PDB file of C-alpha atoms in Angstrom:
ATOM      1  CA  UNK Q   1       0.000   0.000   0.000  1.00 86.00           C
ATOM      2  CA  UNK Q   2       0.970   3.226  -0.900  1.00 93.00           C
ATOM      3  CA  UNK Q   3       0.126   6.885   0.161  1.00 96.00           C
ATOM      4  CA  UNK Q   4       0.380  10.073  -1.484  1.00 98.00           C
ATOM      5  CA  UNK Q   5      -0.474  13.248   1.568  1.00 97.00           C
ATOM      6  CA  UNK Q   6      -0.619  17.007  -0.200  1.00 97.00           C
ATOM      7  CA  UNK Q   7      -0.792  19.492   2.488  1.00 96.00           C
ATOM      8  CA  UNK Q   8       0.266  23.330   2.126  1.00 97.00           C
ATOM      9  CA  UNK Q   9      -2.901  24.108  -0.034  1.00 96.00           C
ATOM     10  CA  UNK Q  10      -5.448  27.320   1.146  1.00 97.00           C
ATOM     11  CA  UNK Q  11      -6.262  30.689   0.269  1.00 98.00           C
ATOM     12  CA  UNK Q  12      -3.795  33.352  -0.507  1.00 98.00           C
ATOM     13  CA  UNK Q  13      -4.490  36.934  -2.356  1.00 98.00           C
ATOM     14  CA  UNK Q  14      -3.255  37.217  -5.755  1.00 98.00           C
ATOM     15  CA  UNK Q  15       0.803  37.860  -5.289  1.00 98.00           C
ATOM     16  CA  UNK Q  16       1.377  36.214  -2.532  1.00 98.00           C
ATOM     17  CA  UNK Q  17       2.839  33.008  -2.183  1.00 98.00           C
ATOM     18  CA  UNK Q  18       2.080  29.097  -1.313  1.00 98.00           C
ATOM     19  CA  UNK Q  19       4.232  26.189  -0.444  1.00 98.00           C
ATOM     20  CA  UNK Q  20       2.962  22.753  -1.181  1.00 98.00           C
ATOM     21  CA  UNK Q  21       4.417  19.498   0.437  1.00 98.00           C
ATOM     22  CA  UNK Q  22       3.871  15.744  -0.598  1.00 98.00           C
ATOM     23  CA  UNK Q  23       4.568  12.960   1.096  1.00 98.00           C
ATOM     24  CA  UNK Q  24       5.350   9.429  -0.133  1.00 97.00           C
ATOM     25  CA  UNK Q  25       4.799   6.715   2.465  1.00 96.00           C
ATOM     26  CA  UNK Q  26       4.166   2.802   2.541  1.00 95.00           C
ATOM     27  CA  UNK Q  27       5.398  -0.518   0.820  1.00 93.00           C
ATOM     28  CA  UNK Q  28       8.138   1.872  -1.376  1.00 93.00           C
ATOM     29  CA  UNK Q  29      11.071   0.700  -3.174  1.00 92.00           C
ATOM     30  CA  UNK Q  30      12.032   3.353  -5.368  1.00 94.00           C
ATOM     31  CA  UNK Q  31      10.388   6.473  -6.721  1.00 96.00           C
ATOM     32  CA  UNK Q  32      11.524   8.296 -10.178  1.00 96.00           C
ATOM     33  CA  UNK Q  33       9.840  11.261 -11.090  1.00 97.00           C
ATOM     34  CA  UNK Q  34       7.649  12.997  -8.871  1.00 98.00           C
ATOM     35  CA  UNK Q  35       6.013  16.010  -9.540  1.00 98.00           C
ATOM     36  CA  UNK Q  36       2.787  18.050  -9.224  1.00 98.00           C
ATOM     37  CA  UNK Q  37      -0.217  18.525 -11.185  1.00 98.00           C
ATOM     38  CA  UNK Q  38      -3.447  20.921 -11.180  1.00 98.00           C
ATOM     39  CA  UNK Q  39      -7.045  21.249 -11.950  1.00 98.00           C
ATOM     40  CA  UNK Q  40      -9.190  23.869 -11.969  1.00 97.00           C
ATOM     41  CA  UNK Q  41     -12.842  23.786 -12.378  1.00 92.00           C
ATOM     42  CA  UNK Q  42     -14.207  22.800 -15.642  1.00 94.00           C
ATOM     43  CA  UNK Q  43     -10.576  21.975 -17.543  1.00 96.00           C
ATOM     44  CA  UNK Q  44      -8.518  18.999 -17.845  1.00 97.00           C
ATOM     45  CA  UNK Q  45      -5.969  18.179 -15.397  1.00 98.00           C
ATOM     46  CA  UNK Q  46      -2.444  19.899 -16.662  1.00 98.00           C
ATOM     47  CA  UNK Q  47       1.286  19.232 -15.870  1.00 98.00           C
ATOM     48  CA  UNK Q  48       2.387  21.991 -13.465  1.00 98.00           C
ATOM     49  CA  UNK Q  49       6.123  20.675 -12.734  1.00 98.00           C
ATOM     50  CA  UNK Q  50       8.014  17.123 -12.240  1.00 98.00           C
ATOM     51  CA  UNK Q  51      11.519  16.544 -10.960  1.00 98.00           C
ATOM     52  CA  UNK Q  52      13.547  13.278 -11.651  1.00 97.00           C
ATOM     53  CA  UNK Q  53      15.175  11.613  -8.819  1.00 95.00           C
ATOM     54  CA  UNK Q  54      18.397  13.153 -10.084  1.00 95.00           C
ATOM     55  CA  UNK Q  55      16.919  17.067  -9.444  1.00 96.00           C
ATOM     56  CA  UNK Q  56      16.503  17.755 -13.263  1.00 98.00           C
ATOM     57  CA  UNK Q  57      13.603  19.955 -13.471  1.00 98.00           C
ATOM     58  CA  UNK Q  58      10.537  20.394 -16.112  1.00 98.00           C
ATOM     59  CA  UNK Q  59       7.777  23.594 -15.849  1.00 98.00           C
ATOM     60  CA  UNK Q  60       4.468  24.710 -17.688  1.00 98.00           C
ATOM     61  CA  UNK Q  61       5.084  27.900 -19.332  1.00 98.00           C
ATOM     62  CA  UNK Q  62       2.368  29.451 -17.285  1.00 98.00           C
ATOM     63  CA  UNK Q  63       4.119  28.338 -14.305  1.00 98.00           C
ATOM     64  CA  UNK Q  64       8.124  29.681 -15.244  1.00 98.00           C
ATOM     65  CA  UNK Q  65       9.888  32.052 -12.964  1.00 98.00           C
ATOM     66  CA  UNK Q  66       7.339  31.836 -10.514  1.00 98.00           C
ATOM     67  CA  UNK Q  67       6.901  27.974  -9.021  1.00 98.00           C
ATOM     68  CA  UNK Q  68      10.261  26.136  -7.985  1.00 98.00           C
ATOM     69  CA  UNK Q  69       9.718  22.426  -7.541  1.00 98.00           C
ATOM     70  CA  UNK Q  70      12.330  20.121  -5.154  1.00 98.00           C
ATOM     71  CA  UNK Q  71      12.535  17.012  -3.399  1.00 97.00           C
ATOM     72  CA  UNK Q  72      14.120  14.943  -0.523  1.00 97.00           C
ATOM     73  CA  UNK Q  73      14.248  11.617  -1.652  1.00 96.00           C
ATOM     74  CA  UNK Q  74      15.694  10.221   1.365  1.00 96.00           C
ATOM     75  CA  UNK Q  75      11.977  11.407   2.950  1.00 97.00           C
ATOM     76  CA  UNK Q  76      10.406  11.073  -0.382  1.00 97.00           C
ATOM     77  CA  UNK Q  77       9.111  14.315  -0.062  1.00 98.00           C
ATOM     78  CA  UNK Q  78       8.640  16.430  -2.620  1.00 98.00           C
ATOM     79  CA  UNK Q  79       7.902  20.554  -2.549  1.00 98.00           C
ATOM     80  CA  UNK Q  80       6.185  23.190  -4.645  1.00 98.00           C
ATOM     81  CA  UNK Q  81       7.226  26.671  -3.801  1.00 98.00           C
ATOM     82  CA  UNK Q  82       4.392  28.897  -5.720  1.00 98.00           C
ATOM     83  CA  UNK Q  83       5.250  32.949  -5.293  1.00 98.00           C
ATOM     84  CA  UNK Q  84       3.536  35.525  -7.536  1.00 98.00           C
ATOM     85  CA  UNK Q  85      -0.025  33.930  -7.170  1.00 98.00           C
ATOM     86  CA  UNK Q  86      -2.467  35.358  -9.743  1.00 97.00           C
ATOM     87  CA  UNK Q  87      -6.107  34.060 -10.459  1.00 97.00           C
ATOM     88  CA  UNK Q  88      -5.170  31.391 -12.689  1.00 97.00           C
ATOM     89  CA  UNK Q  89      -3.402  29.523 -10.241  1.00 98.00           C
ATOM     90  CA  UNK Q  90      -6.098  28.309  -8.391  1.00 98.00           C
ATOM     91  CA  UNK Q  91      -7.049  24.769  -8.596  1.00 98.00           C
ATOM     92  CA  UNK Q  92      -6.609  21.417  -6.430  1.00 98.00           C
ATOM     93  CA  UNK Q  93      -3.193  20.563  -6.674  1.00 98.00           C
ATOM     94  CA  UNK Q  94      -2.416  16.696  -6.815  1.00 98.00           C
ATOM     95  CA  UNK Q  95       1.514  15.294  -6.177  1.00 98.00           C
ATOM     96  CA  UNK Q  96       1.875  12.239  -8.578  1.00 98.00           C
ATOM     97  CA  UNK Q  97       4.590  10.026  -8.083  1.00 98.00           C
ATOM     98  CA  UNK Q  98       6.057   7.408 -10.524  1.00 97.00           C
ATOM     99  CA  UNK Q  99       7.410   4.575  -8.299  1.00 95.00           C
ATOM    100  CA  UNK Q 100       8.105   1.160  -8.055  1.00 93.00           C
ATOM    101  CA  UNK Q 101       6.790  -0.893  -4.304  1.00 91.00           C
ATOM    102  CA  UNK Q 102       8.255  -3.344  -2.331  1.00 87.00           C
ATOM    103  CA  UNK Q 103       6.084  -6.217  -3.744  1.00 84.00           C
ATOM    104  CA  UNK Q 104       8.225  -5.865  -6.960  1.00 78.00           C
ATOM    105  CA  UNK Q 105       7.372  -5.065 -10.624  1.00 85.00           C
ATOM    106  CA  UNK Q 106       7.028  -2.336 -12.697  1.00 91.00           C
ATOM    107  CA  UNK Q 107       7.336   0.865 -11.523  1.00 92.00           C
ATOM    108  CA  UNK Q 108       3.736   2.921 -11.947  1.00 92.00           C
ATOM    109  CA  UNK Q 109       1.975   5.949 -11.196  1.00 95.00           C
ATOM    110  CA  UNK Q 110       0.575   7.258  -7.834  1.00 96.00           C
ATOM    111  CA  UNK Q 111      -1.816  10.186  -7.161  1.00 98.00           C
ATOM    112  CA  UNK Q 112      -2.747  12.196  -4.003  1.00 98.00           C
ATOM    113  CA  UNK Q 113      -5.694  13.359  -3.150  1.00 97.00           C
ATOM    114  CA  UNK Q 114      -5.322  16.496  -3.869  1.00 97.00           C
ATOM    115  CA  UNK Q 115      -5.218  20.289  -1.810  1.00 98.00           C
ATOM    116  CA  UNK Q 116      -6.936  23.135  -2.958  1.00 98.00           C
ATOM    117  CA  UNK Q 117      -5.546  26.326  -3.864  1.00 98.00           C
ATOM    118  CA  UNK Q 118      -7.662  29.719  -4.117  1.00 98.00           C
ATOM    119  CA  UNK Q 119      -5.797  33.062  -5.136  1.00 98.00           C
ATOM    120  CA  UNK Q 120      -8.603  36.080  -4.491  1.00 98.00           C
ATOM    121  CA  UNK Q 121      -8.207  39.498  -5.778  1.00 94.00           C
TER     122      UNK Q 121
END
């Protein structure tokens, strides 16, 4: 069993900023990417930013300059730092995690829950 805990999420006026946390816990062997996705109401889910275990970074375009994504993998943690909040940002945020579990086999993807993020005027 495996576990995917967002926390960080709330409400923050446009400009401000938002750190989001993840958590990886259970029957883990190894996790590759990890990385952070969002939704907001009434569009598809989109890529915000993933890290590899090595620290290589990827970011939307809407995202550049303004999120920083890292990890811990020896606490299989991984963070979203969000600064310069504008309207657009808000959304539930979901960690996904690409990892491989104890039990053996292939290594596939995990999803949190999700934490919701709300940037007012």
């Amino acid at each position: 069993q495996v576990q995917l805990v967002e926390s960080g999420g709330g409400l923050v006026q446009a400009g401000g900023s938002l750190r989001l946390s993840c958590v990886a816990s259970g029957s883990i062997f190894s996790i590759n990417a990890m990385g952070w996705y969002r939704q907001a109401p009434a569009k598809q889910r989109e890529l915000v930013a993933t890290i590899t275990s090595g620290g290589s970074a990827n970011y939307a375009d809407s995202v550049k300059g303004r999120f920083t994504i890292s990890r811990d993998n020896a606490k299989n943690l991984v963070y979203l730092q969000m600064n310069t909040l504008n309207l657009e940002d808000t959304a539930v945020y979901y960690c996904h995690a690409v990892l491989k579990s104890t039990s053996g086999g292939y290594y596939w993807d995990s999803w949190g829950q999700g934490t919701q993020v709300t940037v007012s005027s």
